[in-house]
Coordinates of C-alpha atoms in Angstrom, one line a residue:
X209 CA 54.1 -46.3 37.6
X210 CA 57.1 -45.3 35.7
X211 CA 56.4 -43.5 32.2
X212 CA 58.6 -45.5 29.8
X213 CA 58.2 -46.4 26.3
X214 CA 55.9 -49.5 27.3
X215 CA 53.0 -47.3 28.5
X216 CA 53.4 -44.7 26.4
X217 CA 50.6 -45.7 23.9
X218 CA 48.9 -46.7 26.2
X219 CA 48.6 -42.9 27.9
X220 CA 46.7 -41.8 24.5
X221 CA 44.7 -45.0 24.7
X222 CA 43.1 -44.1 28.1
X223 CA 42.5 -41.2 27.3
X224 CA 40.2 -41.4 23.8
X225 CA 38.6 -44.0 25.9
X226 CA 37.4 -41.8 28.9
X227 CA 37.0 -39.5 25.9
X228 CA 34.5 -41.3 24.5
X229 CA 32.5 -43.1 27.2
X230 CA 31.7 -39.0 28.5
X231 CA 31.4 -37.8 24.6
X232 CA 33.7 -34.9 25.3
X233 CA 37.3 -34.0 23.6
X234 CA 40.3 -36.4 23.9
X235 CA 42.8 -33.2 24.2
X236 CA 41.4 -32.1 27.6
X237 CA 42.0 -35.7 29.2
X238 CA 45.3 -35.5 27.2
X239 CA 45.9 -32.3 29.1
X240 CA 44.5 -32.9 32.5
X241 CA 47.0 -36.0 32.2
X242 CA 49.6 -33.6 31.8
X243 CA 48.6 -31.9 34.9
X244 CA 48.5 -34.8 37.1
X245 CA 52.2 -35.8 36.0
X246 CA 53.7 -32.9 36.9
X247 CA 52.3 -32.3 39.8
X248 CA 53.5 -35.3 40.6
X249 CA 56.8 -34.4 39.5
X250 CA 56.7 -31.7 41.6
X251 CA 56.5 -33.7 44.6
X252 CA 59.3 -35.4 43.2
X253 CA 62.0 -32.8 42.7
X254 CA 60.1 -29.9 45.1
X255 CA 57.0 -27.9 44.9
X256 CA 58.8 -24.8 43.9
X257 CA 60.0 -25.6 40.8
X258 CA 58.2 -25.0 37.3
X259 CA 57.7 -28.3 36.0
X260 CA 55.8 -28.9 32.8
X261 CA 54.7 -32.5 31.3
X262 CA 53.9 -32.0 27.5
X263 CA 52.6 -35.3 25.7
X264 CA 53.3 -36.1 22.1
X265 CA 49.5 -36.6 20.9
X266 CA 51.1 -39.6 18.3
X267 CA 53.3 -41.6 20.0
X268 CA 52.2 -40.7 23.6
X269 CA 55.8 -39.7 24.8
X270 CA 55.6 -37.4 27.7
X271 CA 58.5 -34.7 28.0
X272 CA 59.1 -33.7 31.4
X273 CA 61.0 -29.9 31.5
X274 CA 62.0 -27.1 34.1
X275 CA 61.4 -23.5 33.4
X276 CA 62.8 -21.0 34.4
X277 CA 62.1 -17.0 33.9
X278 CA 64.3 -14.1 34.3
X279 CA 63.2 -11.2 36.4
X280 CA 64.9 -7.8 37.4
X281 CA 66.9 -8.3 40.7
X282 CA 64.5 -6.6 43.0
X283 CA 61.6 -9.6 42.1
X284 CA 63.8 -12.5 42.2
X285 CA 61.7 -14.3 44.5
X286 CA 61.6 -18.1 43.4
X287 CA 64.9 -19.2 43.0
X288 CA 63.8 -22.6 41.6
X289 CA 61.3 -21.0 38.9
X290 CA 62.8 -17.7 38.6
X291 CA 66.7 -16.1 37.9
X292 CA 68.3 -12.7 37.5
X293 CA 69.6 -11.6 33.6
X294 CA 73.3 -12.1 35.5
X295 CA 72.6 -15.6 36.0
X296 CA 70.9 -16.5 32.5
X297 CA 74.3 -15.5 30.7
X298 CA 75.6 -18.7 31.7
X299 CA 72.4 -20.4 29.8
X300 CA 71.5 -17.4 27.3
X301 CA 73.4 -15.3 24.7
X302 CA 71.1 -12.1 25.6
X303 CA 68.8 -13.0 28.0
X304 CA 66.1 -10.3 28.3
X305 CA 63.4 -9.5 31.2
X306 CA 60.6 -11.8 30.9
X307 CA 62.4 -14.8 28.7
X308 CA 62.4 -18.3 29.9
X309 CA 64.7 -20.9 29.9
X310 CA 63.3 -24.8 29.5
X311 CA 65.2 -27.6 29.8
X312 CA 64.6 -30.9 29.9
X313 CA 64.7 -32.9 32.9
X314 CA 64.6 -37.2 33.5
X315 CA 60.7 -38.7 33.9
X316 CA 59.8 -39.5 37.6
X317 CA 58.5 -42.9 38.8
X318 CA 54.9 -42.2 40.8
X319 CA 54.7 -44.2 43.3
X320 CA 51.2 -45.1 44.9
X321 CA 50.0 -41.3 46.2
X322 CA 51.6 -39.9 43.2
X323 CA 49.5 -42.1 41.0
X324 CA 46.1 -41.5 43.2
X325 CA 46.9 -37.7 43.0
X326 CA 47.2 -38.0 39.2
X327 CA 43.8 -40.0 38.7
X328 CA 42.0 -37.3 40.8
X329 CA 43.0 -34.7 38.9
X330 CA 42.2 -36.6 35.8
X331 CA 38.5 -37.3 37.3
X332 CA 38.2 -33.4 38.3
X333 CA 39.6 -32.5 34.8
X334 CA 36.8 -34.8 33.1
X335 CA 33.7 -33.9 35.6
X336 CA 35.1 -30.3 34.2
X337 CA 34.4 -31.0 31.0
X338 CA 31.3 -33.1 31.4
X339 CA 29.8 -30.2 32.7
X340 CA 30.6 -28.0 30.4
X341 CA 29.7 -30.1 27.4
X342 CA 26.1 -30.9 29.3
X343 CA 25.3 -26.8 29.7
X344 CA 26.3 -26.4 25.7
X345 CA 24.2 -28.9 25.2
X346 CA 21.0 -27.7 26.6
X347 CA 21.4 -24.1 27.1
X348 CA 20.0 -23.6 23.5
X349 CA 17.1 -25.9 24.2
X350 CA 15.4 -23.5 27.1
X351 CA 11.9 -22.9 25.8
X352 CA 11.5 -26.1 24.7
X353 CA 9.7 -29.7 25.4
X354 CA 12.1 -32.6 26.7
X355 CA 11.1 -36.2 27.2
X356 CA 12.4 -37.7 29.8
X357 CA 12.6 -40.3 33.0
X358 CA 11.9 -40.6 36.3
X359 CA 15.0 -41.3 38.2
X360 CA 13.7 -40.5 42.2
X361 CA 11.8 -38.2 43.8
X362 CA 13.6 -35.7 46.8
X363 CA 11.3 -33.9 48.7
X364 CA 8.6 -33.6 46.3
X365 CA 11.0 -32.2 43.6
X366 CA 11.3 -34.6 40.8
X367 CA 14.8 -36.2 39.4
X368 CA 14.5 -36.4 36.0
X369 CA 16.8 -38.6 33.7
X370 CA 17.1 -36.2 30.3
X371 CA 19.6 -38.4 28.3
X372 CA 22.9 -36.8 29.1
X373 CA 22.0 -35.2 32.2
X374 CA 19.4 -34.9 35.0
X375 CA 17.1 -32.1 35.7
X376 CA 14.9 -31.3 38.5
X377 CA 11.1 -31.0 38.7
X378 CA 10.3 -28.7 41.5
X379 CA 7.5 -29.6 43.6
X380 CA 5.6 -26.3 42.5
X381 CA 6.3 -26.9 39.2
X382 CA 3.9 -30.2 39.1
X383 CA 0.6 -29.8 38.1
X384 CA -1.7 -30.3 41.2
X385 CA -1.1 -33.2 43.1
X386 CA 1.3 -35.2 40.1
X387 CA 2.7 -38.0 41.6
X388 CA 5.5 -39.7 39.6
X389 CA 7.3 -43.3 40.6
X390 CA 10.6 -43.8 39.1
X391 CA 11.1 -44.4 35.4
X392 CA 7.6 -43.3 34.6
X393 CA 8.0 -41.0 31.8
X394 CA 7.4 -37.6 31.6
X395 CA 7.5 -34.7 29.6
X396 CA 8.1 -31.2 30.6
X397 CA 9.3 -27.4 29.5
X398 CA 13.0 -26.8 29.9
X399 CA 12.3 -23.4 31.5
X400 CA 15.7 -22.8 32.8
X401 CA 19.2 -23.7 32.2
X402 CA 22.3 -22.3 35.1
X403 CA 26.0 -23.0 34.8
X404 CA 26.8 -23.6 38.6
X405 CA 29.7 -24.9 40.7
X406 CA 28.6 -28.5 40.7
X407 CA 27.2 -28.2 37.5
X408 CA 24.8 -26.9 35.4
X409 CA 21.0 -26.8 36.7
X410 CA 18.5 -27.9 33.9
X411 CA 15.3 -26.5 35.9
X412 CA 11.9 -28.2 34.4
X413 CA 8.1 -26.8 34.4
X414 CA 5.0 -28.1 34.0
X415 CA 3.1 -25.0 35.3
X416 CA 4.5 -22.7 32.8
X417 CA 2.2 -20.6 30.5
X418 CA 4.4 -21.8 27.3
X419 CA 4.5 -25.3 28.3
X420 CA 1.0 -25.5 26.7
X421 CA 2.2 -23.3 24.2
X422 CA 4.4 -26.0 23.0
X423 CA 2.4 -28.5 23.0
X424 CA -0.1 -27.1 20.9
X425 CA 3.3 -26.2 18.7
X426 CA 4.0 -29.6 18.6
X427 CA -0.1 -30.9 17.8
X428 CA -1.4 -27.6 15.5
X429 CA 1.1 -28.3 11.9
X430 CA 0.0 -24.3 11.5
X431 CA 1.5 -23.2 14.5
X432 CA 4.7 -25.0 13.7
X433 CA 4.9 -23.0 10.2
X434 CA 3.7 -19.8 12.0
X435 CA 0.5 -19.5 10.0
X436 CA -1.4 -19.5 13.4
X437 CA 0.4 -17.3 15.9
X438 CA 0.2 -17.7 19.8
X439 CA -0.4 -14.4 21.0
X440 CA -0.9 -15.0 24.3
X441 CA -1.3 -17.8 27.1
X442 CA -2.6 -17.2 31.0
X443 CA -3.2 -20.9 33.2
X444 CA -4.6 -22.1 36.2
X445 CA -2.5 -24.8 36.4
X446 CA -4.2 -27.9 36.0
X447 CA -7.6 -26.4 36.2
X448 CA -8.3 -23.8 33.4
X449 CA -6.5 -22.2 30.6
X450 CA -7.2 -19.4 28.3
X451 CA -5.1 -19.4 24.5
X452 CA -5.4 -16.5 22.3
X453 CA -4.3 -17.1 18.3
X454 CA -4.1 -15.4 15.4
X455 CA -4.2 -17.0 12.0
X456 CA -1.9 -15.0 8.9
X457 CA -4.2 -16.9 6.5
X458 CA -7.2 -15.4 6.1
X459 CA -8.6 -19.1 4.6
X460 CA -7.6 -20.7 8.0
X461 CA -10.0 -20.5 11.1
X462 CA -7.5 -20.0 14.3
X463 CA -9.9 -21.2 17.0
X464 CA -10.6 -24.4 14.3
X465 CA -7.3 -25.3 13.6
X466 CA -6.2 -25.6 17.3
X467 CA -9.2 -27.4 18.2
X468 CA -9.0 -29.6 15.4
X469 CA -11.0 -32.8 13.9
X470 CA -13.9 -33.3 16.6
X471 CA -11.5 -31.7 19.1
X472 CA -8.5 -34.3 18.3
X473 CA -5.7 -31.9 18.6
X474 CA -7.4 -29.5 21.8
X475 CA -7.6 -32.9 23.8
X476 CA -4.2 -34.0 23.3
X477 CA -2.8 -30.8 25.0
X478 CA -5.8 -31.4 28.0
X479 CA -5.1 -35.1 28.5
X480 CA -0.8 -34.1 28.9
X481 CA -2.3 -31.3 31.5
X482 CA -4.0 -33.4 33.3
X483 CA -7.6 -32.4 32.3
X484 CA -6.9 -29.0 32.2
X485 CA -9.6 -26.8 30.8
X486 CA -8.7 -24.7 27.8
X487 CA -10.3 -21.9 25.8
X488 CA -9.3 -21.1 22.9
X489 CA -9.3 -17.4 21.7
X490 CA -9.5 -15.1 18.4
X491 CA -6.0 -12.6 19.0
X492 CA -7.5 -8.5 18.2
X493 CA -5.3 -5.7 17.9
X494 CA -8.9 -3.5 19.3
X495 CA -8.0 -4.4 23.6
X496 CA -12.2 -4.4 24.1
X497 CA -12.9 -6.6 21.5
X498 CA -10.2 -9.0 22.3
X499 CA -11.2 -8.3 26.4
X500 CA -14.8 -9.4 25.4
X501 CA -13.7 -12.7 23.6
X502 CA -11.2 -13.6 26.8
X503 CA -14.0 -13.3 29.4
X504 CA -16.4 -16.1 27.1
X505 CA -18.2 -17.7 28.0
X506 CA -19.4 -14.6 29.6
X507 CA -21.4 -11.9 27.8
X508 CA -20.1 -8.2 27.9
X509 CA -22.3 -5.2 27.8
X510 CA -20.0 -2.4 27.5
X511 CA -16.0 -1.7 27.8
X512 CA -14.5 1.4 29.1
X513 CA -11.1 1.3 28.3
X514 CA -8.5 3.6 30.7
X515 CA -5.0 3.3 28.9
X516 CA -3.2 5.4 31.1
X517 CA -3.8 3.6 33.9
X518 CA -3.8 -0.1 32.5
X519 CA -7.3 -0.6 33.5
X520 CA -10.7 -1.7 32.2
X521 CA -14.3 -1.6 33.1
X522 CA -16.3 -4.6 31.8
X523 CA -20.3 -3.8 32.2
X524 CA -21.7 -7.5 32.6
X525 CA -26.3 -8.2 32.7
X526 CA -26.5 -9.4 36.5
X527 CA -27.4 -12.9 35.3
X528 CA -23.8 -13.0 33.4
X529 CA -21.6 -11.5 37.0
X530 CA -20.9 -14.9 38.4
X531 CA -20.1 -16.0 35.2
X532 CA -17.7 -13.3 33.9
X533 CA -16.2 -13.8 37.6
X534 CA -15.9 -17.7 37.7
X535 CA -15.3 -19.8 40.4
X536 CA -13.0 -17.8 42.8
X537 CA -12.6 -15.1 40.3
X538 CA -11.1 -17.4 38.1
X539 CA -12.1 -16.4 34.9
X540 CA -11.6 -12.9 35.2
X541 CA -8.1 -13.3 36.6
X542 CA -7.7 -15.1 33.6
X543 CA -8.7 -12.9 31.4
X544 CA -6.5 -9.8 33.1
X545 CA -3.1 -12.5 32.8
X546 CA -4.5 -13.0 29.2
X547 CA -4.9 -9.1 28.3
X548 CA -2.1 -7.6 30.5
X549 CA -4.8 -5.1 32.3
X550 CA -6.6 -4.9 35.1
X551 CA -10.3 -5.4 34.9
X552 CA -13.4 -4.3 37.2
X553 CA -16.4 -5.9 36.6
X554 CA -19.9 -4.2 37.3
X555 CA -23.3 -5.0 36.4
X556 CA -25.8 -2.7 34.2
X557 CA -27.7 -1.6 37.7
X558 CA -24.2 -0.9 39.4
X559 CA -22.8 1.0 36.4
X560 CA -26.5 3.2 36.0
X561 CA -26.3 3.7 39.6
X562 CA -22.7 5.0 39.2
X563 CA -23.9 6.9 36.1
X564 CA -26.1 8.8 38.1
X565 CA -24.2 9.4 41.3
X566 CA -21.7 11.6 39.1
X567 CA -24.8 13.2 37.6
X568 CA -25.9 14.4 40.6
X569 CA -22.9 15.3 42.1
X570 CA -22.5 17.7 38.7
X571 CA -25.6 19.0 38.7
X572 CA -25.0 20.0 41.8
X573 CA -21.6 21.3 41.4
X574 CA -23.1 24.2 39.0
X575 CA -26.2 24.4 41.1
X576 CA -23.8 25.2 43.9
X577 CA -20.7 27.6 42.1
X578 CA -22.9 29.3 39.0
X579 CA -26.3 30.0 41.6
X580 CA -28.4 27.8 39.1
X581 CA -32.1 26.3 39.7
X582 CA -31.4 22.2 39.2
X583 CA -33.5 21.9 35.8
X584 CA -31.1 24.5 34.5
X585 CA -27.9 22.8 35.9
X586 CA -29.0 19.6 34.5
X587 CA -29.2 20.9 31.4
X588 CA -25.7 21.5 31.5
X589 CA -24.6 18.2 32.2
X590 CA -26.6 16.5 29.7
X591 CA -24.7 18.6 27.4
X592 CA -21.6 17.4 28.6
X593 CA -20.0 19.8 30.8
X594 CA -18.1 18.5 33.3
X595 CA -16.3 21.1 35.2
X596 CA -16.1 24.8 35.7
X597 CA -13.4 25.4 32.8
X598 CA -15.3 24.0 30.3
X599 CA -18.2 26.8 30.9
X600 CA -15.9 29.6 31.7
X601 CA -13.4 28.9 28.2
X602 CA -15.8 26.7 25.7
X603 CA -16.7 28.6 22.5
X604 CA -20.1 30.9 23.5
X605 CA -21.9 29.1 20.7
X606 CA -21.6 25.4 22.5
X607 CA -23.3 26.9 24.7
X608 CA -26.2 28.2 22.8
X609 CA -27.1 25.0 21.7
X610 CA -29.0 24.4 25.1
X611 CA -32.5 24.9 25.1
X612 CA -33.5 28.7 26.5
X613 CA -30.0 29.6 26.4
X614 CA -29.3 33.4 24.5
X615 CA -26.0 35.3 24.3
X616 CA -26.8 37.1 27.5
X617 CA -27.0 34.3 29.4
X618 CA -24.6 32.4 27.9
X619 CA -22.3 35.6 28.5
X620 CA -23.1 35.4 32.3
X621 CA -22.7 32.0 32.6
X622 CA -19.0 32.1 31.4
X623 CA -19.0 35.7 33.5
X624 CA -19.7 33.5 36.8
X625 CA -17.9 30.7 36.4
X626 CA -14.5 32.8 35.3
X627 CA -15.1 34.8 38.6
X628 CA -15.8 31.6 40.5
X629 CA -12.7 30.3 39.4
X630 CA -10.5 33.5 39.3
X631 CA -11.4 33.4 43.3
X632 CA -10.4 30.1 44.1
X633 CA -7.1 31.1 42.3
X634 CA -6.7 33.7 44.5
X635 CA -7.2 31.9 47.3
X636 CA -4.9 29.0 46.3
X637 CA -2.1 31.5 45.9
X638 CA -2.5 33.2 49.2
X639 CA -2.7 30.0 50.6
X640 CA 0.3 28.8 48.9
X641 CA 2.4 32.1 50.2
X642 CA 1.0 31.4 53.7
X643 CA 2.6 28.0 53.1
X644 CA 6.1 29.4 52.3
X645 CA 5.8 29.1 48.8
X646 CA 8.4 31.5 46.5
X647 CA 7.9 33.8 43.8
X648 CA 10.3 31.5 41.5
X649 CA 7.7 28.6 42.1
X650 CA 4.5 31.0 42.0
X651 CA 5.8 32.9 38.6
X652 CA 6.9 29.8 37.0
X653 CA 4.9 29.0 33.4
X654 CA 2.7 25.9 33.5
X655 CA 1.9 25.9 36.9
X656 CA -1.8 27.1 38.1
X657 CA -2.4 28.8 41.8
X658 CA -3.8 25.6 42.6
X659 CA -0.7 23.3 41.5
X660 CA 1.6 25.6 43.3
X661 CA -0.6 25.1 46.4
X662 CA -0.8 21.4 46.0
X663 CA 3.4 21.3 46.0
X664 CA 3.5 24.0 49.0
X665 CA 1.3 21.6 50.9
X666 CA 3.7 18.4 49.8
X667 CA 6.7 20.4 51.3
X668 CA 7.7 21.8 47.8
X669 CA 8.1 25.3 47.9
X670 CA 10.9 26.7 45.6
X671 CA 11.8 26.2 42.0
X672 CA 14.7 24.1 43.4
X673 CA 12.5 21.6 45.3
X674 CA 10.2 21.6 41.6
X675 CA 13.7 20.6 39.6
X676 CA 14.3 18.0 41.9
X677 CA 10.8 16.3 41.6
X678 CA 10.3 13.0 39.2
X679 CA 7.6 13.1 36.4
X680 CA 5.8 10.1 38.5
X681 CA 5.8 12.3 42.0
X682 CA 3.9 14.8 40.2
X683 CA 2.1 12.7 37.4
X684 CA 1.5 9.4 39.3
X685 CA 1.7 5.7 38.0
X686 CA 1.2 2.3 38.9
X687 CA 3.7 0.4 40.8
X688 CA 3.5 -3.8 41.1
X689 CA 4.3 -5.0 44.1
X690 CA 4.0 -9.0 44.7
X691 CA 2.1 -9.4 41.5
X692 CA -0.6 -6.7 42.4
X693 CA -1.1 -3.4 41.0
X694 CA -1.1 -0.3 43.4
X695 CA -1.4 2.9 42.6
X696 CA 1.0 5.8 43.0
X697 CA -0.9 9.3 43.7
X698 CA 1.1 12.2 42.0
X699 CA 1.0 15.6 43.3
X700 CA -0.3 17.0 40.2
X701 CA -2.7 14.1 39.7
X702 CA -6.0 15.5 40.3
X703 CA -4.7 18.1 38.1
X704 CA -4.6 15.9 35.0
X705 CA -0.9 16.6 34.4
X706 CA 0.4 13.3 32.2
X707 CA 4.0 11.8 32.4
X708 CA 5.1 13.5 29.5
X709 CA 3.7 17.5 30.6
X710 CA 5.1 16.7 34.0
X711 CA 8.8 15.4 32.4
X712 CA 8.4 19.0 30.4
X713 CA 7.7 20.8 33.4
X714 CA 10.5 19.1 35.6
X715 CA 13.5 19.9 32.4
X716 CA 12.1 23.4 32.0
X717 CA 12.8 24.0 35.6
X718 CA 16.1 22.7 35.2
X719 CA 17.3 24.8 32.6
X720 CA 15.9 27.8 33.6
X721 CA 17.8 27.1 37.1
X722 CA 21.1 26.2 34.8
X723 CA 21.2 22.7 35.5
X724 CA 20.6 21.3 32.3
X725 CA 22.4 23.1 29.3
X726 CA 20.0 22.8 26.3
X727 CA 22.4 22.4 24.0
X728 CA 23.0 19.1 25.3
X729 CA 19.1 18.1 24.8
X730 CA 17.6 16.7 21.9
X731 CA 15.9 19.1 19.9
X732 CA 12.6 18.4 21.1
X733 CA 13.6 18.2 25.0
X734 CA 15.0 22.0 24.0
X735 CA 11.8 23.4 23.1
X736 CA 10.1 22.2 26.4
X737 CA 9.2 26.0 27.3
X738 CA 7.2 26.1 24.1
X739 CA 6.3 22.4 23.1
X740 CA 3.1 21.0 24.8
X741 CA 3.3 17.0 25.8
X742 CA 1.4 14.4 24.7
X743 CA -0.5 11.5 26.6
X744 CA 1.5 9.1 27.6
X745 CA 1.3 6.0 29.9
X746 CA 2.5 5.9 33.8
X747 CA 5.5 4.4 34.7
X748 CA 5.5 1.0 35.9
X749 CA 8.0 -0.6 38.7
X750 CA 8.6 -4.3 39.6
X751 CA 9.3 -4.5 43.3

């Protein structure tokens, strides 16, 4: 195949043709053309040489040339593609370091492996740009609904025929036991789109929580305008479903307008899922309110809420347990996807029985350390005490509100529980000191005998080993591992040190060891020795 003024035209012919039967842009075949001819002039007047094939993109006249760059004399390496500035004089007037010289050089004739080289590279040059026209094309569309066809099926994982491109189905992305022949349609949720060496990866769900969000997008008009907002979605995959929604339109029932006309719009969504059950929930900012509308059809006694720890307790009748639980705990598990928090479920007799357990084991606690008869200890704890400290440093007059309580013996209560506690102090600290634990520990501000014997115990025994701590060693936190919530103990736990008092703690010991200048801190980080924290929630790790 000689390139002579008869095929010319016909170059820039070929090439809006491939152009347009892949829908990408006529310069890149121009230029992969390009390519392909001088490599192939390369093989023609030898692989060393810096040939270059520029095509005119109106008549289609290619223009073979040789270049040549000039290069100090050390890094003349190439004599074919390179020279020194003494041999560009004969070419150049001034020839400079890093100039080239082109000139033009006679087209080649490609003979049969010439011409198969060039139409490979053309073909690599086009799948190039396929690709990257195909991930433009649908990289903006993840999070969305595609229709599509079914090409084949590999290995349970679907083939699907999107238009310009396939995508995959994985097998535990069907909904149950979907079975799909080929071109059956189906629609799915675009949950993932990866550029990749043979091209991009349009990865397709059926299972995903906002796949049913979009389809109610696509069936509730209010959702599509945002009046109604999707808050939240949990599924059991082609079993059961919980929705919560929020309507901005106080004229607009939520929970109506998804269900619709004598449930029209719910049952389009739950014949595309394949029967799937679906509640539909009212959204509250209040987490028990909005934890007793996610466990219907259930009914909820009480909610104790325990944000710190991203947990809830849910007080159930005993006729409503197996109902707040479902069917292998599905409706509860649910409800936690649904909320974001873990939830324990107890009935009225489990929670009294619980109720009383820790009044007995209080009453008993000031029966024990204050030398009080049990109706008198009692008395205490349907007050509200709890602890020791709260006798020993409450205001004396909560403490004459109890029945048959006068100053005096309101003045030797406090006198008996300070001395109870001034002697465990004691013998915290001379337990700690047994331990190895320092006087720059033992004297350090915030830290109680107990604490510092809690850290000598955990191998913490200086102000250098405190420095070196994390806020969740001492405060604690919650850690997820495969999806389940486990609890991190912190030294200081029991203690009730929160993240924020033990992150004080831990840059108070820094500076006062000259670690940390506090100049360099934020203004409130510089006042740790003074400022007292606030609650705060526990970290939270994905392993």
């Amino acid at each position: 195949m000689a390139i002579t003024s008869a095929n010319q035209l016909e170059l820039l012919q070929t090439a809006e043709a491939v152009a347009r039967e892949k829908m990408i842009d006529p310069g890149l075949v121009v230029e992969a053309m390009e390519e392909s001819l001088a490599r192939a002039a390369k093989s023609r007047y030898g692989a060393e040489m810096d040939i270059r094939v520029s095509i005119d993109r109106k008549t289609g006249r290619a223009t073979f040339t040789r270049v040549r760059t000039v290069v100090e004399d050390e890094e003349l390496e190439n004599y074919q593609a390179e020279m020194t500035v003494q041999q560009a004089k004969q070419y150049m007037a001034d020839p400079q370091i890093g100039d080239t010289y082109v000139e033009e050089v006679p087209p080649v004739e490609m003979g049969r492996i010439a011409a198969q080289s060039a139409k490979q590279v053309i073909l690599q040059k086009v799948r190039e740009a396929e690709r990257d026209r195909q991930y433009d094309e649908f990289k903006d569309r993840a999070g969305t609904i595609i229709n599509g066809v079914v090409k084949r099926e590999e290995y349970g994982n679907v083939i699907v025929d999107v238009g310009r491109g396939e995508a995959i189905l994985r097998r535990n992305e069907k909904i149950g036991r979907e079975a799909y022949r080929p071109n059956d349609r189906i629609r799915c949720y675009i949950k993932d789109v990866r550029r990749e060496t043979r091209g991009p990866q349009i990865f397709l769900s059926r299972t995903d929580p906002q796949f049913m969000a979009e389809l109610f997008k696509m069936e509730v008009p209010e959702i599509y305008d945002g009046i109604i907002e999707i808050k939240a979605v949990a599924r059991d995959p082609g079993s059961r479903a919980k929705i919560a929604v929020i309507s901005y339109d106080g004229s607009i029932d939520p929970v109506g307008a998804c269900v619709g006309m004598r449930g029209s719009r719910v049952q389009a969504v739950v014949n595309e899922l394949q029967g799937e059950k679906i509640d539909i929930i009212p959204w509250s900012e209040d987490m028990p309110t909005f934890l007793v509308n996610a466990l219907q059809p259930a009914e909820v006694s009480k909610v104790v809420l325990d944000e710190e720890a991203e947990r809830i307790e849910v007080v159930v009748p005993e006729e409503q347990l197996s109902l707040a639980i479902g069917r292998r705990g599905q409706n509860v598990r649910l409800a936690s996807q649904l909320t974001g928090l873990d939830i324990d479920i107890m009935t009225e007799e489990e929670e009294s029985a619980r109720r009383q357990k820790e009044f007995e084991d209080r009453t008993k606690l000031f029966m024990d350390t204050l030398d009080l008869d049990e109706f008198f200890a009692q008395l205490l704890v349907s007050e509200g005490f709890t602890n020791l400290e709260e006798v020993a440093y409450v205001e004396q007059d909560e403490l004459l509100v109890i029945d048959g309580v006068d100053e005096d013996t309101a003045q030797e209560l406090q006198t008996r529980a300070r001395e109870f506690l001034e002697a465990q102090a004691e013998a915290a600290l001379k337990h700690a000191r047994e331990m190895g634990a320092e006087d720059s520990l033992i004297e350090f501000d915030g830290l109680t005998p107990q604490m510092v014997e809690a850290l000598a115990e955990d191998g913490v025994k200086t102000l250098e080993d405190f420095a070196t701590c994390a806020d969740w060693e001492l405060a604690g936190g919650w850690t997820t591992v495969n999806g389940e919530r486990i609890k991190d103990e912190g030294l200081l736990e029991k203690f009730d040190v929160s993240l924020e008092e033990a992150q004080q703690l831990v840059m108070t010991a820094r500076v006062l060891l000259g670690w940390v200048d506090p100049s360099e801190l934020e203004p409130d980080v510089e006042e740790l020795e003074v400022t007292e924290g606030e609650e705060g929630d526990a970290p939270e790790a994905e392993v």
